[in-house]
PDB file of C-alpha atoms in Angstrom:
ATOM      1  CA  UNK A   1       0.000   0.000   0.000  1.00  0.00           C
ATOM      2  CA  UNK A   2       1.100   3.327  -0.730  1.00  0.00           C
ATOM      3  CA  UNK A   3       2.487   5.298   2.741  1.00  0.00           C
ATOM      4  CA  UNK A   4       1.928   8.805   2.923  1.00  0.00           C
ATOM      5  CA  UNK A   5       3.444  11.340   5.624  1.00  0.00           C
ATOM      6  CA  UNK A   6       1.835  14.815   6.751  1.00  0.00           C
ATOM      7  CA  UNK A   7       3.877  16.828   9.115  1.00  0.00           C
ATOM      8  CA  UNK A   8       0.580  17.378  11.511  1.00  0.00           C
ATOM      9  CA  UNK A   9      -0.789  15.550  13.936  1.00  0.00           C
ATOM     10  CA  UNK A  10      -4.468  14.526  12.807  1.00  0.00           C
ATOM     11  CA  UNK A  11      -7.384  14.628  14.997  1.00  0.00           C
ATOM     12  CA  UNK A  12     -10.320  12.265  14.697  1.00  0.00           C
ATOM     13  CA  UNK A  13     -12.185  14.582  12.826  1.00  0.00           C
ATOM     14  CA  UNK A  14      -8.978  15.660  10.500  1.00  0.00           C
ATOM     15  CA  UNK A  15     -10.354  16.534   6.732  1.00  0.00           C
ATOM     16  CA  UNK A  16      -7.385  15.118   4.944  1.00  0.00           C
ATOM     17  CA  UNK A  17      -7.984  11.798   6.705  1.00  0.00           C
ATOM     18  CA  UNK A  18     -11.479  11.672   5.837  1.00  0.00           C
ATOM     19  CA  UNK A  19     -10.956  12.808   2.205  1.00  0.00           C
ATOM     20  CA  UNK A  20      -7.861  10.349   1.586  1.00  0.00           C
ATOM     21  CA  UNK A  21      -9.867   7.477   3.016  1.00  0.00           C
ATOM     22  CA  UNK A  22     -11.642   5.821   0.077  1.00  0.00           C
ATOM     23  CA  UNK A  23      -7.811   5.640  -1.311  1.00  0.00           C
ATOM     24  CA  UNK A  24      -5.236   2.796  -1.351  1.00  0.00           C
ATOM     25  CA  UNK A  25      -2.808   4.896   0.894  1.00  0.00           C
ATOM     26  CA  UNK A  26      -1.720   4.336   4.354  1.00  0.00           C
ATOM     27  CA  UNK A  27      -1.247   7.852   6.582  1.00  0.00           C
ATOM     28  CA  UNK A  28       1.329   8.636   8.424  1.00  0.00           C
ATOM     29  CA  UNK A  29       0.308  12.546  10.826  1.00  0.00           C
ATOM     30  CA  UNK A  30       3.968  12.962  12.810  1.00  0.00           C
ATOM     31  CA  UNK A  31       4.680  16.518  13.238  1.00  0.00           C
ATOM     32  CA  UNK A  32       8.527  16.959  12.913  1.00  0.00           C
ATOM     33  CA  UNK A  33       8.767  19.945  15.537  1.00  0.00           C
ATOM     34  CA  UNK A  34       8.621  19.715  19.151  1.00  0.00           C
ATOM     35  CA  UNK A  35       7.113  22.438  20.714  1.00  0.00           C
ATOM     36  CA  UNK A  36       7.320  23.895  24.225  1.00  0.00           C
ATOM     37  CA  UNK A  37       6.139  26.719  26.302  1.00  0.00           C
ATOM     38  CA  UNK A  38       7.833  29.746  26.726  1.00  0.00           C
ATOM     39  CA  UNK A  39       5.886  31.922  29.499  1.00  0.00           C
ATOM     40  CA  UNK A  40       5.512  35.685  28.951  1.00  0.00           C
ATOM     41  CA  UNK A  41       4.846  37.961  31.956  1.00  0.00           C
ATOM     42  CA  UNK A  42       3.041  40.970  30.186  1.00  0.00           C
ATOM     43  CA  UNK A  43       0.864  41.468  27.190  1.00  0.00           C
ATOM     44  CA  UNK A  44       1.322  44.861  25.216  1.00  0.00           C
ATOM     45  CA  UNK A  45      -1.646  47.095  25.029  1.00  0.00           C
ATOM     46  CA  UNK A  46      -2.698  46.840  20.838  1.00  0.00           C
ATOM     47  CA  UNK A  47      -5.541  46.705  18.772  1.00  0.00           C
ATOM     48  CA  UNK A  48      -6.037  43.569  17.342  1.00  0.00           C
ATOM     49  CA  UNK A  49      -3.976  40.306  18.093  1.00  0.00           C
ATOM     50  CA  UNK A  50      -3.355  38.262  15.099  1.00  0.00           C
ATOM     51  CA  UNK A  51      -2.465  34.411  15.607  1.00  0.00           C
ATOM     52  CA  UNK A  52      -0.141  32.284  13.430  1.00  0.00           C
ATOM     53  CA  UNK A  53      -1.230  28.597  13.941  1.00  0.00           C
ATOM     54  CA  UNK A  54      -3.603  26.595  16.316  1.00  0.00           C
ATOM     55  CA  UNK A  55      -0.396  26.268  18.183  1.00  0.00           C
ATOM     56  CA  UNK A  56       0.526  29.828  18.874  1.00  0.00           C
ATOM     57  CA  UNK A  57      -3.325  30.081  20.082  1.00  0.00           C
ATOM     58  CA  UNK A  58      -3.064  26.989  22.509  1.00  0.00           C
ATOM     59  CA  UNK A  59       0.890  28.071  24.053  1.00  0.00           C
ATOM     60  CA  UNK A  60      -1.125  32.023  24.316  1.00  0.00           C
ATOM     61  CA  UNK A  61      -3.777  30.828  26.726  1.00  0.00           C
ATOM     62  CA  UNK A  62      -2.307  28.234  28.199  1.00  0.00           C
ATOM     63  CA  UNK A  63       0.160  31.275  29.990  1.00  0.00           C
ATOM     64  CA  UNK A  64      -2.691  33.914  29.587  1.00  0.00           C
ATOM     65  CA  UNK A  65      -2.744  35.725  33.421  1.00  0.00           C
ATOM     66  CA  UNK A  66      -6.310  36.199  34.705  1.00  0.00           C
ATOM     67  CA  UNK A  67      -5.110  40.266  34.890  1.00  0.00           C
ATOM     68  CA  UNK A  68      -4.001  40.283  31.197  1.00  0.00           C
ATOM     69  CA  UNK A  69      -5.666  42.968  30.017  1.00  0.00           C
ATOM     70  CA  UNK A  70      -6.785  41.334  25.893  1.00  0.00           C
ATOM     71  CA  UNK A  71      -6.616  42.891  22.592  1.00  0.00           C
ATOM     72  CA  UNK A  72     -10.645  43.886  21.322  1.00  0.00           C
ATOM     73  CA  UNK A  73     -10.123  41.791  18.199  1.00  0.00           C
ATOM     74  CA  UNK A  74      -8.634  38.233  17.129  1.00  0.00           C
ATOM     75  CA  UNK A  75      -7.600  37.699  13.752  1.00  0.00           C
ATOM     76  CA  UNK A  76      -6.459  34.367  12.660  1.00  0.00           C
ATOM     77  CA  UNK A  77      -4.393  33.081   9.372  1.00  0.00           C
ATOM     78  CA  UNK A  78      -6.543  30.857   8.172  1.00  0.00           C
ATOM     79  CA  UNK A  79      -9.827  28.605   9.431  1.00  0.00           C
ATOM     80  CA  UNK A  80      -8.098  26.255  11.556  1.00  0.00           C
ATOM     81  CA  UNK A  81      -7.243  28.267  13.628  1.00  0.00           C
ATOM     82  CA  UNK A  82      -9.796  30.907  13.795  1.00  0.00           C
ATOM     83  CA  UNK A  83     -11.748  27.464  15.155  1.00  0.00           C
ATOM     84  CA  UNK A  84      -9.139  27.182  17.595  1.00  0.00           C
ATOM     85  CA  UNK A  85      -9.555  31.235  19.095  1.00  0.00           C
ATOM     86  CA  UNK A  86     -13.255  30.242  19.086  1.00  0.00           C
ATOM     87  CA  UNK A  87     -12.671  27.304  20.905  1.00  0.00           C
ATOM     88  CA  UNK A  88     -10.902  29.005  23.779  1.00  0.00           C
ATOM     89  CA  UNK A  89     -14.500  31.003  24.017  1.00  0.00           C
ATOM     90  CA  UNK A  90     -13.285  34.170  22.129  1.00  0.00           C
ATOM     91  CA  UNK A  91     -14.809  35.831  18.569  1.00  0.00           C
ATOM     92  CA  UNK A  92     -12.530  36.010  15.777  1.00  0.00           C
ATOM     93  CA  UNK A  93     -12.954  39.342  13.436  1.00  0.00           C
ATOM     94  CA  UNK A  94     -10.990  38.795  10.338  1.00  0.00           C
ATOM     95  CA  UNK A  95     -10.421  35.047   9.204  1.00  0.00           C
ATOM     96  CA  UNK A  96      -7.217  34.705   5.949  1.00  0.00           C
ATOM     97  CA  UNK A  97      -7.138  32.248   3.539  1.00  0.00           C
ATOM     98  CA  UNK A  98      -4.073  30.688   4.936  1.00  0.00           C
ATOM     99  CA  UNK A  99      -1.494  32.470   2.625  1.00  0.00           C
ATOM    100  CA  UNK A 100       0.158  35.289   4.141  1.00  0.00           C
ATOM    101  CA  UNK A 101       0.273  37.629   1.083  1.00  0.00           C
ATOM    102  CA  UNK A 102      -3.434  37.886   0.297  1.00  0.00           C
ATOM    103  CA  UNK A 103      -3.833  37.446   3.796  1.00  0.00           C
ATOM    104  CA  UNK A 104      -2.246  40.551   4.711  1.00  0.00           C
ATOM    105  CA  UNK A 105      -3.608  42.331   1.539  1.00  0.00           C
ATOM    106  CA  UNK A 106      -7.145  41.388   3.713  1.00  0.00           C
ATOM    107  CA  UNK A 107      -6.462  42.803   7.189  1.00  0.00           C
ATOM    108  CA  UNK A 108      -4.702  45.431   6.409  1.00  0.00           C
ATOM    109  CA  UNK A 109      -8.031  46.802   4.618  1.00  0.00           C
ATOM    110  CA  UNK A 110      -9.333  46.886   8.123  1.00  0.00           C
ATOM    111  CA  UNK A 111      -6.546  47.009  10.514  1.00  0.00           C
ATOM    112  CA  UNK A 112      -4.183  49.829   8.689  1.00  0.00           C
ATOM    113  CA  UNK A 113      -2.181  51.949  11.209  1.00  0.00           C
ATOM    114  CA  UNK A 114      -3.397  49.564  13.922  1.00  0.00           C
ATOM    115  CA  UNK A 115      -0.939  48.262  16.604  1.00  0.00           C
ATOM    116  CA  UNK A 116      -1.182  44.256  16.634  1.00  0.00           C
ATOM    117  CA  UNK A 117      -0.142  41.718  18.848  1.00  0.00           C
ATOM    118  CA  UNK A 118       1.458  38.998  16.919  1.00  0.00           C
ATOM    119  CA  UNK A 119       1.552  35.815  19.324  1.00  0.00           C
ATOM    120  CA  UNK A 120       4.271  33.166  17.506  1.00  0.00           C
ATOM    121  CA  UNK A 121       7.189  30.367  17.577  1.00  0.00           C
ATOM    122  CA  UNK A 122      10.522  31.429  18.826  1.00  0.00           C
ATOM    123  CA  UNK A 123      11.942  30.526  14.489  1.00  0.00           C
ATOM    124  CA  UNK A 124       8.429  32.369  13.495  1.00  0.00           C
ATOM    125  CA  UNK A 125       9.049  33.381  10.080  1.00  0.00           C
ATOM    126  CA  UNK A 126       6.480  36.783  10.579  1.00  0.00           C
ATOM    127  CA  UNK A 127       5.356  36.458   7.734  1.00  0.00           C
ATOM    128  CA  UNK A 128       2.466  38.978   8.308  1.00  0.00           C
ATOM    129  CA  UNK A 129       4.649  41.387   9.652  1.00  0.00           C
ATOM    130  CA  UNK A 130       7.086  41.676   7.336  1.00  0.00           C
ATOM    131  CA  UNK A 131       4.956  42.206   4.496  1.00  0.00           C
ATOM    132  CA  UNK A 132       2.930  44.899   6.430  1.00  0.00           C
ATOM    133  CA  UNK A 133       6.034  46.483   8.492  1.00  0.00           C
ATOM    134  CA  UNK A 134       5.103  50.189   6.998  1.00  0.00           C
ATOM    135  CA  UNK A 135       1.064  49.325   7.436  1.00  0.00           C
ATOM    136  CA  UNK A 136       0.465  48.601  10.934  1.00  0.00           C
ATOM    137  CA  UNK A 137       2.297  48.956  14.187  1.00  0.00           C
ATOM    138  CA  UNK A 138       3.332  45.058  14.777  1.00  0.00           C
ATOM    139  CA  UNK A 139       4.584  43.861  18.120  1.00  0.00           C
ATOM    140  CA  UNK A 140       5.776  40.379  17.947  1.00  0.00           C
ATOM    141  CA  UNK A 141       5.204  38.045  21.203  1.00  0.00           C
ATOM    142  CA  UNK A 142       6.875  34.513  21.520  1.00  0.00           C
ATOM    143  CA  UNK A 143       4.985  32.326  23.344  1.00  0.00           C
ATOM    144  CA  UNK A 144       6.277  29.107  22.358  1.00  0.00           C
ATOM    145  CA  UNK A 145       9.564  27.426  21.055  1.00  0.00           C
ATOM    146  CA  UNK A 146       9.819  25.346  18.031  1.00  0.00           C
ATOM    147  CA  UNK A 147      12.845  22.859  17.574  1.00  0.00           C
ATOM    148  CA  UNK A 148      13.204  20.469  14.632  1.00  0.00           C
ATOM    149  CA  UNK A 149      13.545  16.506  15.604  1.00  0.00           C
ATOM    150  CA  UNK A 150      16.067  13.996  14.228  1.00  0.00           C
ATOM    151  CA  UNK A 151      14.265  12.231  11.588  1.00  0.00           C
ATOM    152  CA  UNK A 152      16.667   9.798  10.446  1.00  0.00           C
ATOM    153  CA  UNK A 153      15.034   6.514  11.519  1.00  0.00           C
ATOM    154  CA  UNK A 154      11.791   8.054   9.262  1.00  0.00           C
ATOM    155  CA  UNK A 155      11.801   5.957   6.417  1.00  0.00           C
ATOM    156  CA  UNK A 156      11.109   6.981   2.670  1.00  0.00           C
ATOM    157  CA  UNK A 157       7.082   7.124   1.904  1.00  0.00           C
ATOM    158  CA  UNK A 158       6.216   7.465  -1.391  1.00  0.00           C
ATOM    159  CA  UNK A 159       3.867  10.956  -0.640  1.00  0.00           C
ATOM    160  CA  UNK A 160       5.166  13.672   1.761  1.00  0.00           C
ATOM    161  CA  UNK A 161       2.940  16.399   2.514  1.00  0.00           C
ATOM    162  CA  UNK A 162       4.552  19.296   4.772  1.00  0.00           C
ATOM    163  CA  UNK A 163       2.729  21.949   6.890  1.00  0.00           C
ATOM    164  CA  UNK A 164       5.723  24.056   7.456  1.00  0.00           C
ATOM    165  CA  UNK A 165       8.862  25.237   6.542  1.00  0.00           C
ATOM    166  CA  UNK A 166      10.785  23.604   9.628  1.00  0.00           C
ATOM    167  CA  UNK A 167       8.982  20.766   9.374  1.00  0.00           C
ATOM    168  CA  UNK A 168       9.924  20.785   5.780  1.00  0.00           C
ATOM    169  CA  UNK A 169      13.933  21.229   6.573  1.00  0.00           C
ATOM    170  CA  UNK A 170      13.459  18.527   9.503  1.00  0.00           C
ATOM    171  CA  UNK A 171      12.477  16.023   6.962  1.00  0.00           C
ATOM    172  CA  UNK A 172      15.029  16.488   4.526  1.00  0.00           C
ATOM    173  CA  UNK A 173      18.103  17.119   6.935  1.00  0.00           C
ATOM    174  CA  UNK A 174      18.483  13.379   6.698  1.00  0.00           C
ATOM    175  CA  UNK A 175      16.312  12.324   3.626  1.00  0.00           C
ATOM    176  CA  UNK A 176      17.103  12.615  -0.010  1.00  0.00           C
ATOM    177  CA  UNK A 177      13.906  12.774  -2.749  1.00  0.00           C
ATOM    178  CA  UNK A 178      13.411   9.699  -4.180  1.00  0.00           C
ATOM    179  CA  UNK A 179      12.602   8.501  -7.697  1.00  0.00           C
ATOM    180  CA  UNK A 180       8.881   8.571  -7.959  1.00  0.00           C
ATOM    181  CA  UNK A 181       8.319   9.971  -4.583  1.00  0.00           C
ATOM    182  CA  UNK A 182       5.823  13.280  -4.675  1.00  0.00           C
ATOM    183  CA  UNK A 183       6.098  15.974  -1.966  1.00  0.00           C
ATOM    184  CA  UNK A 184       3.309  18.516  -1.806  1.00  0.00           C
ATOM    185  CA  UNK A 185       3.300  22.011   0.056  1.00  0.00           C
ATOM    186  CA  UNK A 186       0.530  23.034   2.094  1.00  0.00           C
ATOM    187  CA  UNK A 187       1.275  26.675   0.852  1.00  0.00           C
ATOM    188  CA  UNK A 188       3.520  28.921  -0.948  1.00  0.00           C
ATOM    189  CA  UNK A 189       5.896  29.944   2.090  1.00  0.00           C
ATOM    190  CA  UNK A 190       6.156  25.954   2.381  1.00  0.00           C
ATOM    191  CA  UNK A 191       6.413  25.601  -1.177  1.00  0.00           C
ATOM    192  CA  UNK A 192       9.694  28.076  -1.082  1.00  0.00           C
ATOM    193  CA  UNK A 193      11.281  26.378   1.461  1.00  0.00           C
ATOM    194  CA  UNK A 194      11.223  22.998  -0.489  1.00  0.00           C
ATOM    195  CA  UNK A 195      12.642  25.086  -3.390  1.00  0.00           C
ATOM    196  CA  UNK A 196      15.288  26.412  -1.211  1.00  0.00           C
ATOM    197  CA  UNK A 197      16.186  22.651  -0.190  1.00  0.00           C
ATOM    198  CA  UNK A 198      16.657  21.305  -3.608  1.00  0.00           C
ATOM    199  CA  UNK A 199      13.554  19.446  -3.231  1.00  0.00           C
ATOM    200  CA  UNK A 200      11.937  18.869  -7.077  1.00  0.00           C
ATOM    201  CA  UNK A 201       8.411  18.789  -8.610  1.00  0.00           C
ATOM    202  CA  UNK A 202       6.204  20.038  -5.419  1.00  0.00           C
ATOM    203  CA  UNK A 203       2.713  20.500  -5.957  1.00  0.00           C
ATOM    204  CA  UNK A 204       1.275  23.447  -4.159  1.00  0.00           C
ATOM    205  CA  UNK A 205      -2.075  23.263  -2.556  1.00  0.00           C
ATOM    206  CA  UNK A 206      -4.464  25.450  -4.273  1.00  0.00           C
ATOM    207  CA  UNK A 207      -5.806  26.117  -0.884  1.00  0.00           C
ATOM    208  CA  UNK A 208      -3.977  26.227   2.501  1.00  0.00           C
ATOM    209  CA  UNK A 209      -5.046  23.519   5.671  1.00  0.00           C
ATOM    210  CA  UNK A 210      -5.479  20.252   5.745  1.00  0.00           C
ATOM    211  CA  UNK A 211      -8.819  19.815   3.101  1.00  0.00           C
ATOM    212  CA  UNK A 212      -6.525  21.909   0.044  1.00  0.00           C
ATOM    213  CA  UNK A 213      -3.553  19.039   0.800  1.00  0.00           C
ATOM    214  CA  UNK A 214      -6.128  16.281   0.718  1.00  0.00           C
ATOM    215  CA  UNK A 215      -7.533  17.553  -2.381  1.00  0.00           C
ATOM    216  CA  UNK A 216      -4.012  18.347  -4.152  1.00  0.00           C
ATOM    217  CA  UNK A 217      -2.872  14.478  -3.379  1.00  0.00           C
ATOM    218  CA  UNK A 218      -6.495  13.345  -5.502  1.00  0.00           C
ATOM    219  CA  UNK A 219      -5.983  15.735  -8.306  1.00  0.00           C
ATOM    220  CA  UNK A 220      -2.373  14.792  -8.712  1.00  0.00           C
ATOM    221  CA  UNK A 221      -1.068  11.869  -7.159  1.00  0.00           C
ATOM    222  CA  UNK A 222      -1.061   8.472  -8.682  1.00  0.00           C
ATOM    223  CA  UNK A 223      -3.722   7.222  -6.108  1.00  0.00           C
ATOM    224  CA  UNK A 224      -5.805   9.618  -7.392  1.00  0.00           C
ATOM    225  CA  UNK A 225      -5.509   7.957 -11.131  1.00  0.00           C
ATOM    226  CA  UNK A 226      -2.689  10.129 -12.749  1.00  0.00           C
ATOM    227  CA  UNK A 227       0.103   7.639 -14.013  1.00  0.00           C
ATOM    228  CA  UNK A 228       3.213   7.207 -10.957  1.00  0.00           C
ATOM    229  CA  UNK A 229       6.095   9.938 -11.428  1.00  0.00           C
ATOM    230  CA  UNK A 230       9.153   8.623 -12.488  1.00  0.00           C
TER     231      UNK A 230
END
């Protein structure tokens, strides 16, 4: 059967599992960063507070202070984890599409000149903030540190799909791309990345999360019913 990797833990209700599961392929969800908590002791007065990745949103209340004084709005990169803010019991204003550059193009139509708490990894890339540095006031906020993992004892699957940059560079520390073997990028930063590691033929999901990966592996993988790279 064909094995399959996705840097991402699933959960039960994961859409790439559900989509991928009429297929002949075996999944593999092993994210390829370790993550731990890195307390913060105030939170900046801003406007808004904008939030990476489910992750930045769990480490951010998990070390929240009950006299933290929060930010009137939540924005969120993309769906997943705007559904992670309104898990924790909190509305979320503006919602991206998961890519930072028409993301940004988006909030800044609403949030120019704003100051904006930016809650991320320790190796964040900011993406948000770099591309709006002149357009809002950003004030960045680690709350959590990322560290790649030794992935040499991962073997070779045939599909790799990678929901991150580090977890792209993890991977391929101690892999080489193998004949036949198709990686896919959960979104253009990603998609760079794999560029920047000498890694050949990615396919780009048309839409960021979990659902636009699913739906890239059916539309051009083999299982799908396109004929097996070579």
């Amino acid at each position: 059967m064909t094995t399959l990797l996705i840097t991402r833990e699933l959960q039960t209700d994961s859409p790439f599992r559900k989509l991928l599961q009429p297929y002949p392929v075996s999944i593999t969800g092993k994210p390829l960063v370790q993550f731990s908590p890195l307390p913060f002791e105030n939170l900046p007065a801003t406007d808004w507070i904008f939030f990476y990745s489910r992750t930045a949103v769990q480490f951010f209340f998990q070390n929240l202070k009950p006299d933290m004084v929060m930010p009137t709005k939540m924005a969120a990169l993309g769906e997943a984890t705007a559904g992670s803010i309104r898990a924790a019991g909190y509305q979320v204003h503006f919602t991206g599409n998961g890519e930072p550059v028409a993301t940004a193009a988006d909030f800044v139509k609403i949030a120019a000149g704003a100051k904006v708490l930016f809650p991320q990894a320790a190796h964040s890339r900011s993406s948000i903030e770099k591309i709006l540095h002149d357009s809002i006031r950003a004030v960045p906020l680690v709350v959590y540190d990322n560290q790649a993992i030794d992935c040499s004892d991962l073997p070779d699957y045939d599909l790799l799909a990678f929901t991150s940059p580090l977890n792209a560079g993890a991977y391929w520390k101690s892999h080489r791309q193998q004949p036949g073997q198709e990686v896919y990028a959960i979104g253009g930063t990603t998609a760079a990345a794999l560029a920047q590691l000498g890694i050949k033929n990615v396919v780009v999901a048309e839409k960021a999360g979990e659902e636009g990966l699913a739906l890239a592996i059916i539309k051009n993988s083999y299982i799908g019913g396109r004929q097996k790279r070579m």
